[in-house]
Amino acid sequence: MFAVSLGDGAELRPLEPWHAGEFLSHIDRGREFIGRYVGLPDSVTDLDSSLAFLRAYAEKAASDTGRVYGIWVDGQLAGGVLFRTMDVPKGTAEAGCWLEPSAAGRGLVTKAVRAIIDWAVEERGIHRVEWVVSSENAASIAVARRLGMTKDGVLRESYPYRGRRHDMEVWSVLAPEWRAGRSD
């Protein structure tokens, strides 16, 4: 197993099916906060659904079409980042995140996403990484900006979630831009 230090007692590690109980406990702790913009708490409601979610990502990892990683703070799962989709032949991926309130405001998501984008660009040859976010999610938009992403546009009322339609912003970074930003 590998772990990437995110500083201050936090680390990034693969989130695997055997973490299902811990993952469910984490989602339960942050259910309301996480669910403001992300549907994950609506689909992970018990141990079976937690295991199913993590197995689906294990299958994505095996087929090279996605990945999921946990953010542990002082040994406790507090959030995660992922490649929701990954198309290596086309060189595209969509990154995302979630975090429980106890870990918010520490820059952990930015550091974790930076680590997985580095891997995707340098190891897997991904050319374009997208970040799709609700226009109302200021914290996630701030992450996109800190990562040097460009706002490509707004998909107006494209995401029906919890009884209303949300505008979704698409942000992206291209491999040459990523590399140039990393050398600054």
PDB file of C-alpha atoms in Angstrom:
ATOM      1  CA  MET A   1       0.000   0.000   0.000  1.00  0.00           C
ATOM      2  CA  PHE A   2       1.142   3.536  -0.604  1.00  0.00           C
ATOM      3  CA  ALA A   3       0.423   6.730   1.275  1.00  0.00           C
ATOM      4  CA  VAL A   4       1.166  10.294   0.218  1.00  0.00           C
ATOM      5  CA  SER A   5       1.670  12.789   3.021  1.00  0.00           C
ATOM      6  CA  LEU A   6      -0.562  15.847   2.791  1.00  0.00           C
ATOM      7  CA  GLY A   7       1.100  17.399   5.863  1.00  0.00           C
ATOM      8  CA  ASP A   8      -0.244  18.053   9.365  1.00  0.00           C
ATOM      9  CA  GLY A   9      -1.020  14.397  10.075  1.00  0.00           C
ATOM     10  CA  ALA A  10      -3.005  13.902   6.860  1.00  0.00           C
ATOM     11  CA  GLU A  11      -2.352  11.381   4.112  1.00  0.00           C
ATOM     12  CA  LEU A  12      -3.798  10.218   0.825  1.00  0.00           C
ATOM     13  CA  ARG A  13      -4.267   6.471   0.295  1.00  0.00           C
ATOM     14  CA  PRO A  14      -6.307   4.196  -1.970  1.00  0.00           C
ATOM     15  CA  LEU A  15      -9.863   3.720  -0.707  1.00  0.00           C
ATOM     16  CA  GLU A  16     -10.643   0.037  -1.174  1.00  0.00           C
ATOM     17  CA  PRO A  17     -13.594  -2.325  -0.603  1.00  0.00           C
ATOM     18  CA  TRP A  18     -12.195  -3.537   2.706  1.00  0.00           C
ATOM     19  CA  HIS A  19     -12.656   0.047   3.988  1.00  0.00           C
ATOM     20  CA  ALA A  20     -16.472  -0.198   3.568  1.00  0.00           C
ATOM     21  CA  GLY A  21     -17.305   0.046   7.284  1.00  0.00           C
ATOM     22  CA  GLU A  22     -14.918   2.931   7.851  1.00  0.00           C
ATOM     23  CA  PHE A  23     -16.207   4.631   4.687  1.00  0.00           C
ATOM     24  CA  LEU A  24     -19.821   4.337   5.855  1.00  0.00           C
ATOM     25  CA  SER A  25     -18.931   5.786   9.272  1.00  0.00           C
ATOM     26  CA  HIS A  26     -17.168   8.670   7.556  1.00  0.00           C
ATOM     27  CA  ILE A  27     -20.152   9.362   5.284  1.00  0.00           C
ATOM     28  CA  ASP A  28     -22.480   9.224   8.312  1.00  0.00           C
ATOM     29  CA  ARG A  29     -20.341  11.815  10.152  1.00  0.00           C
ATOM     30  CA  GLY A  30     -20.455  14.205   7.192  1.00  0.00           C
ATOM     31  CA  ARG A  31     -23.720  13.197   5.516  1.00  0.00           C
ATOM     32  CA  GLU A  32     -25.426  16.599   5.640  1.00  0.00           C
ATOM     33  CA  PHE A  33     -22.299  18.643   4.839  1.00  0.00           C
ATOM     34  CA  ILE A  34     -21.131  16.375   2.016  1.00  0.00           C
ATOM     35  CA  GLY A  35     -24.639  16.099   0.578  1.00  0.00           C
ATOM     36  CA  ARG A  36     -25.050  19.819  -0.014  1.00  0.00           C
ATOM     37  CA  TYR A  37     -23.575  19.443  -3.514  1.00  0.00           C
ATOM     38  CA  VAL A  38     -22.553  15.791  -3.905  1.00  0.00           C
ATOM     39  CA  GLY A  39     -24.905  12.820  -4.259  1.00  0.00           C
ATOM     40  CA  LEU A  40     -22.547  10.390  -2.519  1.00  0.00           C
ATOM     41  CA  PRO A  41     -24.439  10.391   0.833  1.00  0.00           C
ATOM     42  CA  ASP A  42     -27.672   9.575  -1.008  1.00  0.00           C
ATOM     43  CA  SER A  43     -26.156   6.438  -2.521  1.00  0.00           C
ATOM     44  CA  VAL A  44     -24.017   5.286   0.439  1.00  0.00           C
ATOM     45  CA  THR A  45     -26.615   4.617   3.125  1.00  0.00           C
ATOM     46  CA  ASP A  46     -25.643   1.263   4.652  1.00  0.00           C
ATOM     47  CA  LEU A  47     -22.803  -1.243   4.636  1.00  0.00           C
ATOM     48  CA  ASP A  48     -23.988  -2.971   1.441  1.00  0.00           C
ATOM     49  CA  SER A  49     -24.167   0.282  -0.526  1.00  0.00           C
ATOM     50  CA  SER A  50     -20.821   1.396   0.903  1.00  0.00           C
ATOM     51  CA  LEU A  51     -19.233  -1.858  -0.233  1.00  0.00           C
ATOM     52  CA  ALA A  52     -20.928  -1.602  -3.647  1.00  0.00           C
ATOM     53  CA  PHE A  53     -19.575   1.915  -4.172  1.00  0.00           C
ATOM     54  CA  LEU A  54     -16.023   0.888  -3.281  1.00  0.00           C
ATOM     55  CA  ARG A  55     -16.246  -2.294  -5.370  1.00  0.00           C
ATOM     56  CA  ALA A  56     -17.405  -0.243  -8.368  1.00  0.00           C
ATOM     57  CA  TYR A  57     -14.290   1.900  -8.016  1.00  0.00           C
ATOM     58  CA  ALA A  58     -12.093  -1.170  -7.577  1.00  0.00           C
ATOM     59  CA  GLU A  59     -13.497  -2.372 -10.905  1.00  0.00           C
ATOM     60  CA  LYS A  60     -12.854   1.047 -12.446  1.00  0.00           C
ATOM     61  CA  ALA A  61      -9.256   0.905 -11.204  1.00  0.00           C
ATOM     62  CA  ALA A  62      -8.856  -2.590 -12.652  1.00  0.00           C
ATOM     63  CA  SER A  63     -10.200  -1.425 -16.024  1.00  0.00           C
ATOM     64  CA  ASP A  64      -8.250   1.883 -15.855  1.00  0.00           C
ATOM     65  CA  THR A  65     -11.456   3.953 -16.060  1.00  0.00           C
ATOM     66  CA  GLY A  66     -11.477   5.620 -12.620  1.00  0.00           C
ATOM     67  CA  ARG A  67      -9.890   5.742  -9.175  1.00  0.00           C
ATOM     68  CA  VAL A  68     -10.879   6.653  -5.619  1.00  0.00           C
ATOM     69  CA  TYR A  69      -8.586   7.724  -2.782  1.00  0.00           C
ATOM     70  CA  GLY A  70      -9.256   8.508   0.855  1.00  0.00           C
ATOM     71  CA  ILE A  71      -7.930  11.408   2.862  1.00  0.00           C
ATOM     72  CA  TRP A  72      -7.049  10.268   6.378  1.00  0.00           C
ATOM     73  CA  VAL A  73      -6.417  12.837   9.113  1.00  0.00           C
ATOM     74  CA  ASP A  74      -4.670  11.518  12.214  1.00  0.00           C
ATOM     75  CA  GLY A  75      -5.647   7.989  11.173  1.00  0.00           C
ATOM     76  CA  GLN A  76      -9.357   8.717  10.590  1.00  0.00           C
ATOM     77  CA  LEU A  77     -10.982   8.818   7.143  1.00  0.00           C
ATOM     78  CA  ALA A  78     -12.150  12.414   6.627  1.00  0.00           C
ATOM     79  CA  GLY A  79     -12.701  12.791   2.884  1.00  0.00           C
ATOM     80  CA  GLY A  80     -11.698  11.662  -0.541  1.00  0.00           C
ATOM     81  CA  VAL A  81     -10.780  12.514  -4.080  1.00  0.00           C
ATOM     82  CA  LEU A  82     -11.410  10.555  -7.211  1.00  0.00           C
ATOM     83  CA  PHE A  83     -11.325  10.278 -10.927  1.00  0.00           C
ATOM     84  CA  ARG A  84     -15.035   9.775 -11.508  1.00  0.00           C
ATOM     85  CA  THR A  85     -14.213   8.990 -15.117  1.00  0.00           C
ATOM     86  CA  MET A  86     -10.935   8.324 -16.855  1.00  0.00           C
ATOM     87  CA  ASP A  87     -10.455   7.611 -20.549  1.00  0.00           C
ATOM     88  CA  VAL A  88      -6.772   6.908 -21.033  1.00  0.00           C
ATOM     89  CA  PRO A  89      -6.944   6.379 -24.823  1.00  0.00           C
ATOM     90  CA  LYS A  90      -8.621   9.801 -25.216  1.00  0.00           C
ATOM     91  CA  GLY A  91      -6.454  11.365 -22.520  1.00  0.00           C
ATOM     92  CA  THR A  92      -9.336  12.731 -20.431  1.00  0.00           C
ATOM     93  CA  ALA A  93     -10.413  12.414 -16.808  1.00  0.00           C
ATOM     94  CA  GLU A  94     -12.899  14.054 -14.457  1.00  0.00           C
ATOM     95  CA  ALA A  95     -11.673  14.675 -10.920  1.00  0.00           C
ATOM     96  CA  GLY A  96     -13.881  15.254  -7.897  1.00  0.00           C
ATOM     97  CA  CYS A  97     -13.855  15.390  -4.114  1.00  0.00           C
ATOM     98  CA  TRP A  98     -15.793  15.315  -0.876  1.00  0.00           C
ATOM     99  CA  LEU A  99     -14.851  16.176   2.682  1.00  0.00           C
ATOM    100  CA  GLU A 100     -16.465  16.036   6.088  1.00  0.00           C
ATOM    101  CA  PRO A 101     -16.638  19.302   8.051  1.00  0.00           C
ATOM    102  CA  SER A 102     -13.907  18.394  10.549  1.00  0.00           C
ATOM    103  CA  ALA A 103     -11.294  18.457   7.764  1.00  0.00           C
ATOM    104  CA  ALA A 104     -12.542  21.481   5.806  1.00  0.00           C
ATOM    105  CA  GLY A 105     -10.460  24.615   5.417  1.00  0.00           C
ATOM    106  CA  ARG A 106      -7.049  22.953   5.687  1.00  0.00           C
ATOM    107  CA  GLY A 107      -6.168  22.763   1.986  1.00  0.00           C
ATOM    108  CA  LEU A 108      -6.336  18.964   2.031  1.00  0.00           C
ATOM    109  CA  VAL A 109      -8.490  18.638  -1.085  1.00  0.00           C
ATOM    110  CA  THR A 110      -6.214  20.933  -3.084  1.00  0.00           C
ATOM    111  CA  LYS A 111      -3.129  18.956  -2.023  1.00  0.00           C
ATOM    112  CA  ALA A 112      -4.814  15.607  -2.686  1.00  0.00           C
ATOM    113  CA  VAL A 113      -6.151  16.581  -6.107  1.00  0.00           C
ATOM    114  CA  ARG A 114      -2.749  18.007  -7.008  1.00  0.00           C
ATOM    115  CA  ALA A 115      -1.223  14.595  -6.219  1.00  0.00           C
ATOM    116  CA  ILE A 116      -3.703  12.636  -8.338  1.00  0.00           C
ATOM    117  CA  ILE A 117      -3.476  15.075 -11.262  1.00  0.00           C
ATOM    118  CA  ASP A 118       0.320  14.783 -11.172  1.00  0.00           C
ATOM    119  CA  TRP A 119      -0.064  11.002 -11.355  1.00  0.00           C
ATOM    120  CA  ALA A 120      -2.662  11.141 -14.144  1.00  0.00           C
ATOM    121  CA  VAL A 121      -0.654  13.536 -16.308  1.00  0.00           C
ATOM    122  CA  GLU A 122       2.810  12.122 -15.718  1.00  0.00           C
ATOM    123  CA  GLU A 123       2.117   8.402 -15.293  1.00  0.00           C
ATOM    124  CA  ARG A 124      -1.046   7.783 -17.311  1.00  0.00           C
ATOM    125  CA  GLY A 125      -0.646  10.389 -20.062  1.00  0.00           C
ATOM    126  CA  ILE A 126      -3.892  12.222 -19.329  1.00  0.00           C
ATOM    127  CA  HIS A 127      -4.061  15.424 -21.378  1.00  0.00           C
ATOM    128  CA  ARG A 128      -7.216  17.072 -19.970  1.00  0.00           C
ATOM    129  CA  VAL A 129      -8.513  16.919 -16.396  1.00  0.00           C
ATOM    130  CA  GLU A 130     -11.983  18.313 -15.793  1.00  0.00           C
ATOM    131  CA  TRP A 131     -13.621  19.522 -12.581  1.00  0.00           C
ATOM    132  CA  VAL A 132     -17.430  19.738 -12.715  1.00  0.00           C
ATOM    133  CA  VAL A 133     -18.936  21.717  -9.838  1.00  0.00           C
ATOM    134  CA  SER A 134     -22.203  23.329  -8.788  1.00  0.00           C
ATOM    135  CA  SER A 135     -22.097  27.072  -9.389  1.00  0.00           C
ATOM    136  CA  GLU A 136     -23.155  27.421  -5.736  1.00  0.00           C
ATOM    137  CA  ASN A 137     -20.175  25.451  -4.373  1.00  0.00           C
ATOM    138  CA  ALA A 138     -17.718  28.280  -3.699  1.00  0.00           C
ATOM    139  CA  ALA A 139     -15.237  26.058  -1.852  1.00  0.00           C
ATOM    140  CA  SER A 140     -14.915  23.618  -4.747  1.00  0.00           C
ATOM    141  CA  ILE A 141     -14.633  26.451  -7.271  1.00  0.00           C
ATOM    142  CA  ALA A 142     -11.808  27.864  -5.140  1.00  0.00           C
ATOM    143  CA  VAL A 143     -10.031  24.482  -5.391  1.00  0.00           C
ATOM    144  CA  ALA A 144     -10.288  24.610  -9.200  1.00  0.00           C
ATOM    145  CA  ARG A 145      -8.772  28.098  -9.181  1.00  0.00           C
ATOM    146  CA  ARG A 146      -5.945  27.082  -6.809  1.00  0.00           C
ATOM    147  CA  LEU A 147      -5.166  24.170  -9.135  1.00  0.00           C
ATOM    148  CA  GLY A 148      -4.763  26.587 -12.057  1.00  0.00           C
ATOM    149  CA  MET A 149      -7.848  25.358 -13.885  1.00  0.00           C
ATOM    150  CA  THR A 150      -9.721  27.448 -16.450  1.00  0.00           C
ATOM    151  CA  LYS A 151     -13.476  27.852 -16.366  1.00  0.00           C
ATOM    152  CA  ASP A 152     -14.707  26.402 -19.651  1.00  0.00           C
ATOM    153  CA  GLY A 153     -18.359  27.297 -19.169  1.00  0.00           C
ATOM    154  CA  VAL A 154     -21.614  26.755 -17.331  1.00  0.00           C
ATOM    155  CA  LEU A 155     -24.067  23.961 -18.059  1.00  0.00           C
ATOM    156  CA  ARG A 156     -27.253  25.779 -17.079  1.00  0.00           C
ATOM    157  CA  GLU A 157     -29.694  23.768 -14.952  1.00  0.00           C
ATOM    158  CA  SER A 158     -28.052  20.538 -16.113  1.00  0.00           C
ATOM    159  CA  TYR A 159     -27.979  18.653 -12.799  1.00  0.00           C
ATOM    160  CA  PRO A 160     -31.239  17.660 -11.132  1.00  0.00           C
ATOM    161  CA  TYR A 161     -30.431  17.165  -7.462  1.00  0.00           C
ATOM    162  CA  ARG A 162     -32.691  16.962  -4.450  1.00  0.00           C
ATOM    163  CA  GLY A 163     -35.685  18.471  -6.151  1.00  0.00           C
ATOM    164  CA  ARG A 164     -34.102  21.306  -8.100  1.00  0.00           C
ATOM    165  CA  ARG A 165     -31.924  21.830 -11.130  1.00  0.00           C
ATOM    166  CA  HIS A 166     -28.401  23.156 -10.554  1.00  0.00           C
ATOM    167  CA  ASP A 167     -26.093  25.047 -12.874  1.00  0.00           C
ATOM    168  CA  MET A 168     -22.830  23.152 -13.210  1.00  0.00           C
ATOM    169  CA  GLU A 169     -19.522  24.795 -14.048  1.00  0.00           C
ATOM    170  CA  VAL A 170     -16.893  22.929 -16.039  1.00  0.00           C
ATOM    171  CA  TRP A 171     -13.295  23.770 -15.196  1.00  0.00           C
ATOM    172  CA  SER A 172     -10.251  22.105 -16.747  1.00  0.00           C
ATOM    173  CA  VAL A 173      -6.514  22.014 -16.955  1.00  0.00           C
ATOM    174  CA  LEU A 174      -4.495  20.673 -19.886  1.00  0.00           C
ATOM    175  CA  ALA A 175      -1.276  18.732 -19.408  1.00  0.00           C
ATOM    176  CA  PRO A 176       1.003  21.493 -20.806  1.00  0.00           C
ATOM    177  CA  GLU A 177      -0.670  24.052 -18.518  1.00  0.00           C
ATOM    178  CA  TRP A 178      -0.353  21.696 -15.553  1.00  0.00           C
ATOM    179  CA  ARG A 179       3.325  21.126 -16.164  1.00  0.00           C
ATOM    180  CA  ALA A 180       3.967  24.862 -16.646  1.00  0.00           C
ATOM    181  CA  GLY A 181       2.119  25.654 -13.422  1.00  0.00           C
ATOM    182  CA  ARG A 182       4.033  23.000 -11.500  1.00  0.00           C
ATOM    183  CA  SER A 183       7.384  24.483 -12.547  1.00  0.00           C
ATOM    184  CA  ASP A 184       6.506  27.977 -11.255  1.00  0.00           C
TER     185      ASP A 184
END
